[in-house]
PDB file of C-alpha atoms in Angstrom:
ATOM      1  CA  MET A1224      20.004 -22.972 -29.492  1.00  0.00           C
ATOM      2  CA  ARG A1225      21.982 -20.482 -27.777  1.00  0.00           C
ATOM      3  CA  ASN A1226      22.312 -20.619 -23.972  1.00  0.00           C
ATOM      4  CA  LYS A1227      20.413 -17.364 -22.675  1.00  0.00           C
ATOM      5  CA  LYS A1228      21.402 -15.283 -18.986  1.00  0.00           C
ATOM      6  CA  ILE A1229      18.791 -14.088 -17.216  1.00  0.00           C
ATOM      7  CA  TRP A1230      19.925 -11.413 -14.429  1.00  0.00           C
ATOM      8  CA  ILE A1231      18.197  -9.966 -11.339  1.00  0.00           C
ATOM      9  CA  ILE A1232      19.131  -7.195  -9.654  1.00  0.00           C
ATOM     10  CA  SER A1233      18.924  -6.506  -6.064  1.00  0.00           C
ATOM     11  CA  ASP A1234      18.129  -2.881  -5.344  1.00  0.00           C
ATOM     12  CA  GLN A1235      19.540  -3.451  -1.359  1.00  0.00           C
ATOM     13  CA  ASP A1236      23.003  -2.688  -0.314  1.00  0.00           C
ATOM     14  CA  LYS A1237      23.067  -5.140   2.854  1.00  0.00           C
ATOM     15  CA  ARG A1238      19.467  -7.072   2.807  1.00  0.00           C
ATOM     16  CA  TYR A1239      19.375  -8.840  -0.787  1.00  0.00           C
ATOM     17  CA  ALA A1240      16.963 -11.666  -0.277  1.00  0.00           C
ATOM     18  CA  THR A1241      13.889  -9.155  -0.268  1.00  0.00           C
ATOM     19  CA  GLU A1242      10.365 -10.685  -0.306  1.00  0.00           C
ATOM     20  CA  HIS A1243      10.621  -8.501  -3.465  1.00  0.00           C
ATOM     21  CA  LEU A1244      13.519 -10.147  -4.980  1.00  0.00           C
ATOM     22  CA  LEU A1245      12.558 -13.706  -4.261  1.00  0.00           C
ATOM     23  CA  GLN A1246       9.413 -13.079  -5.920  1.00  0.00           C
ATOM     24  CA  ILE A1247      11.269 -12.343  -9.173  1.00  0.00           C
ATOM     25  CA  LEU A1248      13.636 -14.756  -8.848  1.00  0.00           C
ATOM     26  CA  HIS A1249      11.164 -17.402  -9.006  1.00  0.00           C
ATOM     27  CA  LYS A1250      10.153 -15.629 -12.202  1.00  0.00           C
ATOM     28  CA  GLY A1251      13.409 -15.929 -13.326  1.00  0.00           C
ATOM     29  CA  ILE A1252      13.511 -19.403 -12.805  1.00  0.00           C
ATOM     30  CA  GLU A1253      10.208 -19.854 -14.728  1.00  0.00           C
ATOM     31  CA  LEU A1254      11.734 -18.127 -17.870  1.00  0.00           C
ATOM     32  CA  ARG A1255      14.488 -21.002 -18.383  1.00  0.00           C
ATOM     33  CA  ARG A1256      13.954 -22.759 -21.221  1.00  0.00           C
ATOM     34  CA  ASN A1257      16.128 -25.640 -19.708  1.00  0.00           C
ATOM     35  CA  ASP A1258      19.127 -26.929 -17.064  1.00  0.00           C
ATOM     36  CA  LYS A1259      21.873 -24.744 -19.319  1.00  0.00           C
ATOM     37  CA  ASP A1260      20.429 -21.280 -19.382  1.00  0.00           C
ATOM     38  CA  GLU A1261      21.439 -19.161 -16.049  1.00  0.00           C
ATOM     39  CA  VAL A1262      19.783 -17.193 -13.692  1.00  0.00           C
ATOM     40  CA  SER A1263      22.268 -14.879 -12.107  1.00  0.00           C
ATOM     41  CA  VAL A1264      21.463 -12.302  -9.166  1.00  0.00           C
ATOM     42  CA  ILE A1265      23.360  -9.280  -8.894  1.00  0.00           C
ATOM     43  CA  CYS A1266      24.402  -7.757  -5.771  1.00  0.00           C
ATOM     44  CA  VAL A1267      26.072  -4.327  -4.741  1.00  0.00           C
ATOM     45  CA  GLY A1268      26.934  -3.655  -1.109  1.00  0.00           C
ATOM     46  CA  MET A1269      28.325  -4.930   1.985  1.00  0.00           C
ATOM     47  CA  SER A1270      28.889  -8.913   2.180  1.00  0.00           C
ATOM     48  CA  ARG A1271      26.051 -11.052   3.684  1.00  0.00           C
ATOM     49  CA  GLU A1272      26.719 -14.481   3.778  1.00  0.00           C
ATOM     50  CA  ASP A1273      22.912 -14.942   5.180  1.00  0.00           C
ATOM     51  CA  GLN A1274      22.007 -13.494   2.490  1.00  0.00           C
ATOM     52  CA  PHE A1275      23.620 -15.012  -0.461  1.00  0.00           C
ATOM     53  CA  GLU A1276      22.633 -18.770   1.086  1.00  0.00           C
ATOM     54  CA  LYS A1277      19.387 -17.602   0.694  1.00  0.00           C
ATOM     55  CA  LEU A1278      19.113 -16.484  -2.700  1.00  0.00           C
ATOM     56  CA  PHE A1279      20.883 -19.806  -3.938  1.00  0.00           C
ATOM     57  CA  GLN A1280      17.705 -21.688  -1.643  1.00  0.00           C
ATOM     58  CA  TYR A1281      15.427 -19.781  -3.648  1.00  0.00           C
ATOM     59  CA  GLY A1282      17.112 -21.052  -6.893  1.00  0.00           C
ATOM     60  CA  ALA A1283      20.009 -18.624  -8.220  1.00  0.00           C
ATOM     61  CA  ASP A1284      22.598 -19.991 -10.547  1.00  0.00           C
ATOM     62  CA  ARG A1285      24.827 -17.804  -9.615  1.00  0.00           C
ATOM     63  CA  ILE A1286      25.360 -14.477  -7.373  1.00  0.00           C
ATOM     64  CA  ILE A1287      27.733 -11.809  -9.002  1.00  0.00           C
ATOM     65  CA  PHE A1288      28.690  -9.845  -6.203  1.00  0.00           C
ATOM     66  CA  CYS A1289      30.389  -5.934  -6.072  1.00  0.00           C
ATOM     67  CA  GLU A1290      31.607  -5.469  -2.678  1.00  0.00           C
ATOM     68  CA  GLN A1291      31.310  -1.817  -1.704  1.00  0.00           C
ATOM     69  CA  ASN A1292      31.899  -0.496   2.084  1.00  0.00           C
ATOM     70  CA  GLU A1293      32.611   3.085   1.756  1.00  0.00           C
ATOM     71  CA  GLY A1294      28.902   4.537   1.505  1.00  0.00           C
ATOM     72  CA  TYR A1295      26.149   3.231  -0.365  1.00  0.00           C
ATOM     73  CA  SER A1296      24.636   5.737  -3.183  1.00  0.00           C
ATOM     74  CA  ILE A1297      23.046   5.512  -6.654  1.00  0.00           C
ATOM     75  CA  SER A1298      25.551   6.589  -8.810  1.00  0.00           C
ATOM     76  CA  LEU A1299      28.199   3.964  -7.428  1.00  0.00           C
ATOM     77  CA  TYR A1300      25.469   1.243  -7.882  1.00  0.00           C
ATOM     78  CA  VAL A1301      24.831   2.143 -11.071  1.00  0.00           C
ATOM     79  CA  LYS A1302      28.169   2.293 -12.166  1.00  0.00           C
ATOM     80  CA  CYS A1303      29.139  -1.044 -10.753  1.00  0.00           C
ATOM     81  CA  ILE A1304      26.366  -2.425 -12.347  1.00  0.00           C
ATOM     82  CA  GLU A1305      27.269  -0.489 -15.721  1.00  0.00           C
ATOM     83  CA  ALA A1306      30.819  -1.685 -15.286  1.00  0.00           C
ATOM     84  CA  MET A1307      29.960  -5.916 -15.272  1.00  0.00           C
ATOM     85  CA  LEU A1308      27.248  -5.516 -18.177  1.00  0.00           C
ATOM     86  CA  GLN A1309      30.533  -3.821 -20.063  1.00  0.00           C
ATOM     87  CA  ASP A1310      32.309  -7.172 -18.781  1.00  0.00           C
ATOM     88  CA  LYS A1311      29.619  -9.825 -19.559  1.00  0.00           C
ATOM     89  CA  MET A1312      26.046  -8.973 -21.055  1.00  0.00           C
ATOM     90  CA  PRO A1313      23.198 -11.124 -20.439  1.00  0.00           C
ATOM     91  CA  ASP A1314      20.120 -11.745 -22.394  1.00  0.00           C
ATOM     92  CA  VAL A1315      17.550  -9.865 -20.477  1.00  0.00           C
ATOM     93  CA  ILE A1316      17.702  -8.365 -16.778  1.00  0.00           C
ATOM     94  CA  LEU A1317      14.819  -7.843 -14.501  1.00  0.00           C
ATOM     95  CA  PHE A1318      14.536  -5.163 -12.210  1.00  0.00           C
ATOM     96  CA  PRO A1319      12.413  -5.012  -8.981  1.00  0.00           C
ATOM     97  CA  ALA A1320       9.732  -1.583  -9.191  1.00  0.00           C
ATOM     98  CA  SER A1321      11.276  -0.093  -6.768  1.00  0.00           C
ATOM     99  CA  ILE A1322      12.843   3.583  -6.651  1.00  0.00           C
ATOM    100  CA  THR A1323      15.688   2.550  -6.926  1.00  0.00           C
ATOM    101  CA  GLY A1324      15.326  -0.348  -8.982  1.00  0.00           C
ATOM    102  CA  ARG A1325      13.242   2.058 -11.914  1.00  0.00           C
ATOM    103  CA  GLN A1326      16.439   4.496 -11.663  1.00  0.00           C
ATOM    104  CA  THR A1327      18.924   2.206 -12.171  1.00  0.00           C
ATOM    105  CA  ALA A1328      16.898   0.466 -15.344  1.00  0.00           C
ATOM    106  CA  ALA A1329      15.902   3.646 -16.907  1.00  0.00           C
ATOM    107  CA  ILE A1330      19.805   5.152 -16.372  1.00  0.00           C
ATOM    108  CA  LEU A1331      21.117   1.606 -17.957  1.00  0.00           C
ATOM    109  CA  SER A1332      18.247   1.583 -20.680  1.00  0.00           C
ATOM    110  CA  VAL A1333      20.005   5.022 -21.882  1.00  0.00           C
ATOM    111  CA  ARG A1334      23.545   4.109 -21.831  1.00  0.00           C
ATOM    112  CA  PHE A1335      23.358   0.763 -23.493  1.00  0.00           C
ATOM    113  CA  GLY A1336      20.586   1.168 -26.011  1.00  0.00           C
ATOM    114  CA  ALA A1337      18.505  -1.599 -24.382  1.00  0.00           C
ATOM    115  CA  GLY A1338      14.741  -1.490 -24.595  1.00  0.00           C
ATOM    116  CA  LEU A1339      12.825  -1.232 -21.382  1.00  0.00           C
ATOM    117  CA  THR A1340       9.280  -1.853 -20.129  1.00  0.00           C
ATOM    118  CA  ALA A1341       8.332  -0.469 -16.793  1.00  0.00           C
ATOM    119  CA  CYS A1342       6.062  -1.966 -14.128  1.00  0.00           C
ATOM    120  CA  CYS A1343       5.271  -5.275 -15.461  1.00  0.00           C
ATOM    121  CA  THR A1344       2.839  -7.777 -14.338  1.00  0.00           C
ATOM    122  CA  ASP A1345       4.165 -10.826 -16.317  1.00  0.00           C
ATOM    123  CA  VAL A1346       7.307 -11.804 -18.539  1.00  0.00           C
ATOM    124  CA  GLN A1347       6.955 -14.441 -20.895  1.00  0.00           C
ATOM    125  CA  TYR A1348       9.444 -16.461 -23.313  1.00  0.00           C
ATOM    126  CA  ASP A1349       8.429 -16.629 -26.827  1.00  0.00           C
ATOM    127  CA  ASN A1350      10.009 -19.712 -28.652  1.00  0.00           C
ATOM    128  CA  GLU A1351       9.347 -18.588 -32.342  1.00  0.00           C
ATOM    129  CA  VAL A1352      10.600 -14.736 -32.223  1.00  0.00           C
ATOM    130  CA  ASP A1353      13.349 -15.740 -29.610  1.00  0.00           C
ATOM    131  CA  ARG A1354      12.332 -12.780 -27.741  1.00  0.00           C
ATOM    132  CA  TYR A1355      10.773 -12.184 -24.307  1.00  0.00           C
ATOM    133  CA  VAL A1356       7.480 -10.810 -23.902  1.00  0.00           C
ATOM    134  CA  PHE A1357       6.797  -8.007 -21.524  1.00  0.00           C
ATOM    135  CA  ILE A1358       3.458  -7.715 -20.158  1.00  0.00           C
ATOM    136  CA  ARG A1359       1.714  -4.471 -18.524  1.00  0.00           C
ATOM    137  CA  PRO A1360      -1.609  -2.386 -18.527  1.00  0.00           C
ATOM    138  CA  ALA A1361      -1.815   0.292 -21.008  1.00  0.00           C
ATOM    139  CA  MET A1362      -4.651   2.789 -22.286  1.00  0.00           C
ATOM    140  CA  SER A1363      -5.139   3.701 -18.904  1.00  0.00           C
ATOM    141  CA  GLU A1364      -4.745   0.530 -17.781  1.00  0.00           C
ATOM    142  CA  SER A1365      -8.061  -0.699 -19.608  1.00  0.00           C
ATOM    143  CA  VAL A1366      -6.376  -3.618 -21.685  1.00  0.00           C
ATOM    144  CA  LEU A1367      -2.889  -5.639 -20.703  1.00  0.00           C
ATOM    145  CA  ALA A1368      -0.417  -4.800 -23.714  1.00  0.00           C
ATOM    146  CA  LYS A1369       2.159  -7.459 -24.800  1.00  0.00           C
ATOM    147  CA  ILE A1370       6.017  -5.746 -25.512  1.00  0.00           C
ATOM    148  CA  THR A1371       8.954  -7.462 -27.211  1.00  0.00           C
ATOM    149  CA  CYS A1372      11.954  -5.620 -27.547  1.00  0.00           C
ATOM    150  CA  ILE A1373      12.926  -5.155 -31.603  1.00  0.00           C
ATOM    151  CA  ASN A1374      16.603  -4.758 -32.776  1.00  0.00           C
ATOM    152  CA  LYS A1375      17.876  -4.701 -28.916  1.00  0.00           C
ATOM    153  CA  ASN A1376      20.041  -7.381 -27.683  1.00  0.00           C
ATOM    154  CA  LEU A1377      19.765  -6.629 -24.601  1.00  0.00           C
ATOM    155  CA  GLN A1378      15.715  -6.387 -23.119  1.00  0.00           C
ATOM    156  CA  MET A1379      14.777  -5.010 -19.716  1.00  0.00           C
ATOM    157  CA  CYS A1380      12.364  -4.481 -17.581  1.00  0.00           C
ATOM    158  CA  THR A1381      10.970  -3.767 -13.912  1.00  0.00           C
ATOM    159  CA  ILE A1382       8.283  -5.643 -11.972  1.00  0.00           C
ATOM    160  CA  LYS A1383       5.515  -4.928  -9.431  1.00  0.00           C
ATOM    161  CA  GLU A1384       6.009  -6.493  -5.857  1.00  0.00           C
ATOM    162  CA  ASN A1385       3.484  -9.220  -4.573  1.00  0.00           C
ATOM    163  CA  ILE A1386       2.844 -10.030  -8.224  1.00  0.00           C
ATOM    164  CA  PHE A1387       4.730 -13.663  -8.177  1.00  0.00           C
ATOM    165  CA  ASP A1388       5.049 -16.201  -5.553  1.00  0.00           C
ATOM    166  CA  SER A1389       8.466 -16.673  -4.310  1.00  0.00           C
ATOM    167  CA  GLU A1390       9.284 -20.683  -3.679  1.00  0.00           C
ATOM    168  CA  PHE A1391      12.077 -22.193  -1.903  1.00  0.00           C
ATOM    169  CA  VAL A1392      13.972 -24.508  -4.402  1.00  0.00           C
ATOM    170  CA  THR A1393      16.210 -27.674  -3.349  1.00  0.00           C
ATOM    171  CA  ASN A1394      17.753 -28.405  -7.087  1.00  0.00           C
ATOM    172  CA  GLY A1395      21.358 -29.966  -5.037  1.00  0.00           C
ATOM    173  CA  LYS A1396      23.343 -27.620  -7.018  1.00  0.00           C
ATOM    174  CA  SER A1397      26.769 -26.341  -5.766  1.00  0.00           C
ATOM    175  CA  TYR A1398      26.866 -22.587  -5.059  1.00  0.00           C
ATOM    176  CA  ASN A1399      28.173 -20.634  -7.433  1.00  0.00           C
ATOM    177  CA  MET A1400      29.572 -17.194  -6.210  1.00  0.00           C
ATOM    178  CA  GLU A1401      31.023 -14.596  -8.440  1.00  0.00           C
ATOM    179  CA  TYR A1402      33.139 -11.702  -7.308  1.00  0.00           C
ATOM    180  CA  PHE A1403      33.630  -8.398  -9.373  1.00  0.00           C
ATOM    181  CA  PRO A1404      35.952  -5.896  -8.762  1.00  0.00           C
ATOM    182  CA  TYR A1405      34.936  -2.246  -8.903  1.00  0.00           C
ATOM    183  CA  ILE A1406      36.843   0.975  -7.428  1.00  0.00           C
ATOM    184  CA  GLU A1407      35.420   4.541  -8.224  1.00  0.00           C
ATOM    185  CA  LYS A1408      38.000   6.616  -9.552  1.00  0.00           C
ATOM    186  CA  LYS A1409      38.188   9.801  -7.284  1.00  0.00           C
ATOM    187  CA  SER A1410      37.569  12.196 -10.466  1.00  0.00           C
ATOM    188  CA  GLU A1411      34.296  10.301 -11.153  1.00  0.00           C
ATOM    189  CA  LYS A1412      32.883  10.610  -7.727  1.00  0.00           C
ATOM    190  CA  ASN A1413      29.994  13.530  -7.994  1.00  0.00           C
ATOM    191  CA  ILE A1414      28.629  12.541  -4.660  1.00  0.00           C
ATOM    192  CA  GLU A1415      30.401  13.235  -1.307  1.00  0.00           C
ATOM    193  CA  VAL A1416      28.735  11.634   2.244  1.00  0.00           C
ATOM    194  CA  LEU A1417      29.285  13.344   4.807  1.00  0.00           C
ATOM    195  CA  GLU A1418      26.944  12.074   7.901  1.00  0.00           C
ATOM    196  CA  ARG A1419      24.416   9.382   8.124  1.00  0.00           C
ATOM    197  CA  LYS A1420      21.741   9.254  10.236  1.00  0.00           C
ATOM    198  CA  ALA A1421      18.948   7.056  11.071  1.00  0.00           C
ATOM    199  CA  LEU A1422      15.494   8.548  11.053  1.00  0.00           C
ATOM    200  CA  ASN A1423      12.947   7.659  13.953  1.00  0.00           C
ATOM    201  CA  LEU A1424       9.906   6.742  11.101  1.00  0.00           C
ATOM    202  CA  LYS A1425       6.471   6.534  12.954  1.00  0.00           C
ATOM    203  CA  GLU A1426       4.893   3.421  13.305  1.00  0.00           C
ATOM    204  CA  ARG A1427       2.738   2.939   9.769  1.00  0.00           C
ATOM    205  CA  VAL A1428       0.810   0.050   8.969  1.00  0.00           C
ATOM    206  CA  ASP A1429       2.675  -2.863   6.502  1.00  0.00           C
ATOM    207  CA  ILE A1430      -0.320  -3.251   3.956  1.00  0.00           C
ATOM    208  CA  LYS A1431       1.359  -5.984   2.220  1.00  0.00           C
ATOM    209  CA  SER A1432       2.110  -7.974   4.945  1.00  0.00           C
ATOM    210  CA  ALA A1433      -1.915  -7.593   6.081  1.00  0.00           C
ATOM    211  CA  LYS A1434      -3.895 -10.428   7.024  1.00  0.00           C
ATOM    212  CA  ILE A1435      -6.928  -9.334   5.982  1.00  0.00           C
ATOM    213  CA  VAL A1436      -8.018  -6.497   3.943  1.00  0.00           C
ATOM    214  CA  PHE A1437     -11.047  -4.395   3.369  1.00  0.00           C
ATOM    215  CA  VAL A1438     -11.177  -2.851  -0.093  1.00  0.00           C
ATOM    216  CA  VAL A1439     -13.385  -0.110  -0.686  1.00  0.00           C
ATOM    217  CA  GLY A1440     -14.637   1.131  -4.404  1.00  0.00           C
ATOM    218  CA  ARG A1441     -16.767   4.396  -5.126  1.00  0.00           C
ATOM    219  CA  GLY A1442     -19.770   3.196  -3.698  1.00  0.00           C
ATOM    220  CA  MET A1443     -18.347   3.046  -0.252  1.00  0.00           C
ATOM    221  CA  LYS A1444     -18.214   6.860   0.153  1.00  0.00           C
ATOM    222  CA  ASN A1445     -20.574   7.559   2.419  1.00  0.00           C
ATOM    223  CA  SER A1446     -19.341   4.958   4.932  1.00  0.00           C
ATOM    224  CA  MET A1447     -16.015   4.924   5.833  1.00  0.00           C
ATOM    225  CA  ASP A1448     -16.182   5.517   9.040  1.00  0.00           C
ATOM    226  CA  LEU A1449     -18.146   2.872   9.437  1.00  0.00           C
ATOM    227  CA  CYS A1450     -15.725   0.749   7.323  1.00  0.00           C
ATOM    228  CA  LYS A1451     -12.718   1.702   9.568  1.00  0.00           C
ATOM    229  CA  SER A1452     -14.634   0.699  12.884  1.00  0.00           C
ATOM    230  CA  VAL A1453     -15.369  -2.438  11.502  1.00  0.00           C
ATOM    231  CA  ALA A1454     -11.888  -3.226  10.588  1.00  0.00           C
ATOM    232  CA  ARG A1455     -10.124  -2.210  13.757  1.00  0.00           C
ATOM    233  CA  GLN A1456     -12.403  -4.788  14.864  1.00  0.00           C
ATOM    234  CA  TYR A1457     -11.426  -7.342  13.188  1.00  0.00           C
ATOM    235  CA  GLY A1458      -7.529  -6.300  12.853  1.00  0.00           C
ATOM    236  CA  ALA A1459      -8.089  -5.471   9.231  1.00  0.00           C
ATOM    237  CA  VAL A1460      -6.782  -3.107   7.179  1.00  0.00           C
ATOM    238  CA  VAL A1461      -8.592  -0.530   4.556  1.00  0.00           C
ATOM    239  CA  VAL A1462      -7.301   0.232   1.378  1.00  0.00           C
ATOM    240  CA  GLY A1463      -8.815   0.939  -1.540  1.00  0.00           C
ATOM    241  CA  THR A1464      -9.146   1.365  -5.425  1.00  0.00           C
ATOM    242  CA  LYS A1465      -8.053   4.437  -7.295  1.00  0.00           C
ATOM    243  CA  ALA A1466     -11.750   5.624  -7.575  1.00  0.00           C
ATOM    244  CA  ALA A1467     -11.444   5.677  -4.281  1.00  0.00           C
ATOM    245  CA  VAL A1468      -8.329   7.676  -3.890  1.00  0.00           C
ATOM    246  CA  GLU A1469      -9.586  10.138  -6.545  1.00  0.00           C
ATOM    247  CA  GLU A1470     -12.766  10.517  -3.948  1.00  0.00           C
ATOM    248  CA  LYS A1471     -10.115  11.496  -1.280  1.00  0.00           C
ATOM    249  CA  MET A1472     -11.847   8.349   0.694  1.00  0.00           C
ATOM    250  CA  ILE A1473      -8.240   6.898   1.060  1.00  0.00           C
ATOM    251  CA  GLN A1474      -4.657   8.177   0.821  1.00  0.00           C
ATOM    252  CA  GLU A1475      -2.756   7.638  -2.367  1.00  0.00           C
ATOM    253  CA  ASN A1476      -0.398   4.866  -0.564  1.00  0.00           C
ATOM    254  CA  HIS A1477      -3.619   2.482   0.455  1.00  0.00           C
ATOM    255  CA  GLN A1478      -4.618   2.375  -3.648  1.00  0.00           C
ATOM    256  CA  ILE A1479      -4.182  -1.404  -4.819  1.00  0.00           C
ATOM    257  CA  GLY A1480      -3.973  -2.086  -7.898  1.00  0.00           C
ATOM    258  CA  GLN A1481      -2.103  -1.736 -11.502  1.00  0.00           C
ATOM    259  CA  SER A1482      -1.144   1.735 -10.616  1.00  0.00           C
ATOM    260  CA  GLY A1483      -1.178   1.283  -6.915  1.00  0.00           C
ATOM    261  CA  ILE A1484       0.114  -1.857  -4.949  1.00  0.00           C
ATOM    262  CA  SER A1485      -0.645  -5.588  -4.982  1.00  0.00           C
ATOM    263  CA  ILE A1486      -1.286  -7.542  -1.753  1.00  0.00           C
ATOM    264  CA  SER A1487      -1.871 -11.185  -0.826  1.00  0.00           C
ATOM    265  CA  PRO A1488      -3.552 -11.058   2.332  1.00  0.00           C
ATOM    266  CA  ASP A1489      -5.291 -14.167   3.766  1.00  0.00           C
ATOM    267  CA  ILE A1490      -8.626 -12.961   3.544  1.00  0.00           C
ATOM    268  CA  CYS A1491      -9.556 -10.134   1.053  1.00  0.00           C
ATOM    269  CA  VAL A1492     -13.008  -8.302   1.599  1.00  0.00           C
ATOM    270  CA  ALA A1493     -14.174  -6.118  -1.402  1.00  0.00           C
ATOM    271  CA  PHE A1494     -17.184  -3.281  -0.697  1.00  0.00           C
ATOM    272  CA  GLY A1495     -18.148  -1.930  -3.662  1.00  0.00           C
ATOM    273  CA  VAL A1496     -15.815  -2.845  -6.074  1.00  0.00           C
ATOM    274  CA  SER A1497     -16.686  -3.561  -9.495  1.00  0.00           C
ATOM    275  CA  GLY A1498     -13.486  -5.463 -10.341  1.00  0.00           C
ATOM    276  CA  ALA A1499     -11.899  -4.036 -13.326  1.00  0.00           C
ATOM    277  CA  THR A1500      -8.358  -5.604 -14.507  1.00  0.00           C
ATOM    278  CA  GLN A1501      -6.568  -2.886 -13.575  1.00  0.00           C
ATOM    279  CA  HIS A1502      -7.555  -3.570 -10.033  1.00  0.00           C
ATOM    280  CA  MET A1503      -8.094  -7.413  -9.633  1.00  0.00           C
ATOM    281  CA  VAL A1504      -3.708  -7.454 -10.466  1.00  0.00           C
ATOM    282  CA  GLY A1505      -3.595  -5.988  -7.834  1.00  0.00           C
ATOM    283  CA  ILE A1506      -5.515  -8.405  -5.406  1.00  0.00           C
ATOM    284  CA  LYS A1507      -4.728 -11.894  -7.370  1.00  0.00           C
ATOM    285  CA  GLY A1508      -2.662 -12.900  -4.285  1.00  0.00           C
ATOM    286  CA  ALA A1509      -5.479 -13.005  -1.799  1.00  0.00           C
ATOM    287  CA  GLN A1510      -5.792 -16.570  -0.428  1.00  0.00           C
ATOM    288  CA  LEU A1511      -9.901 -15.400  -0.101  1.00  0.00           C
ATOM    289  CA  ILE A1512     -11.945 -13.113  -2.175  1.00  0.00           C
ATOM    290  CA  ILE A1513     -15.243 -11.983  -1.059  1.00  0.00           C
ATOM    291  CA  ALA A1514     -17.030  -9.511  -2.496  1.00  0.00           C
ATOM    292  CA  VAL A1515     -19.761  -7.195  -1.544  1.00  0.00           C
ATOM    293  CA  ASN A1516     -21.749  -5.428  -4.106  1.00  0.00           C
ATOM    294  CA  THR A1517     -25.111  -4.470  -4.983  1.00  0.00           C
ATOM    295  CA  ASP A1518     -24.848  -5.397  -8.538  1.00  0.00           C
ATOM    296  CA  LYS A1519     -25.516  -9.013  -9.081  1.00  0.00           C
ATOM    297  CA  ASN A1520     -23.478  -9.279 -12.781  1.00  0.00           C
ATOM    298  CA  ALA A1521     -20.511  -7.065 -10.960  1.00  0.00           C
ATOM    299  CA  PRO A1522     -17.193  -8.283 -12.683  1.00  0.00           C
ATOM    300  CA  ILE A1523     -15.413  -9.054  -9.456  1.00  0.00           C
ATOM    301  CA  PHE A1524     -17.806 -11.911  -8.787  1.00  0.00           C
ATOM    302  CA  GLN A1525     -15.987 -13.934 -11.428  1.00  0.00           C
ATOM    303  CA  TYR A1526     -12.614 -13.762  -9.385  1.00  0.00           C
ATOM    304  CA  SER A1527     -14.468 -14.359  -5.685  1.00  0.00           C
ATOM    305  CA  ASP A1528     -14.523 -17.400  -3.528  1.00  0.00           C
ATOM    306  CA  TYR A1529     -17.915 -16.111  -1.835  1.00  0.00           C
ATOM    307  CA  ILE A1530     -19.936 -13.213  -2.983  1.00  0.00           C
ATOM    308  CA  ILE A1531     -22.746 -11.410  -1.325  1.00  0.00           C
ATOM    309  CA  VAL A1532     -25.394  -9.053  -3.463  1.00  0.00           C
ATOM    310  CA  ASP A1533     -26.136  -6.402  -1.056  1.00  0.00           C
ATOM    311  CA  LYS A1534     -24.901  -2.847  -0.298  1.00  0.00           C
ATOM    312  CA  GLY A1535     -21.690  -2.696   1.651  1.00  0.00           C
ATOM    313  CA  GLU A1536     -23.159  -1.171   4.365  1.00  0.00           C
ATOM    314  CA  ASN A1537     -25.502  -3.500   5.657  1.00  0.00           C
ATOM    315  CA  VAL A1538     -22.708  -6.008   5.563  1.00  0.00           C
ATOM    316  CA  LEU A1539     -20.362  -3.832   7.732  1.00  0.00           C
ATOM    317  CA  THR A1540     -23.346  -3.322  10.357  1.00  0.00           C
ATOM    318  CA  GLU A1541     -23.823  -7.116  10.717  1.00  0.00           C
ATOM    319  CA  LEU A1542     -20.161  -7.575  11.310  1.00  0.00           C
ATOM    320  CA  ALA A1543     -19.749  -5.006  13.665  1.00  0.00           C
ATOM    321  CA  GLN A1544     -22.478  -6.528  15.832  1.00  0.00           C
TER     322      GLN A1544
END
């Protein structure tokens, strides 16, 4: 049985060991069939020893680093990884489903004729067919499809944030650091950085790190003011389902679920949420789920630690007192 090489691509030029990347790294480790399969993290940008050490602490077998200090761009980033792939070809590549990750995966899949599955919620290995299986929602997110890459030696996917857990690993292995040189030819440059300025962004709520989250469904349309007021009282963040976005109850960047973001709060209180599969993917990382719904047969109750059969407005009124 041939040893497998699993590559995980960092999408940052300085902070390589993001929580998202560490989550994907943990999945990469789970995909190893034996100790001879190798999980490598690919980093492009400025040298950061503290970040490299953290990646090793979370289980990376190898780091392949291409140092670039003269201005980071997506074009240069893709060229570096392309050169690495021309030098040595892995069996599977896992990208973060970030803007950079999605762009890079799309470009490289075309250049190398690789199979690419976007926005996966899981990746598995099938011993019978010797292929990786990529799982993602399909048919308007009503089902979860299992996808394999046929007649493709290189398999790729992008993975959403907060789908997997990260895990500190103490494997006692020595750090295996590989440096990959790449110098962009002047004739190849199509972007020139004239100036860099730091943006003074307005303070915004970090949904992904919120400890308490209120999730609203379409049925809470007439109770949003009360919900937001109670949320402020308890230090909670208000998010919602795709239906809540369509009803303009919440902003699109506050949408939870397969087509939105995934969260892992300590407490998740769902008001008027039915519990469709595509939504539950977004909150499955919650430590405690409390569901409030007038339908005693609501599917969300199957996933909940506590259930309340009542109107969300009534429960919020009690919480406000």
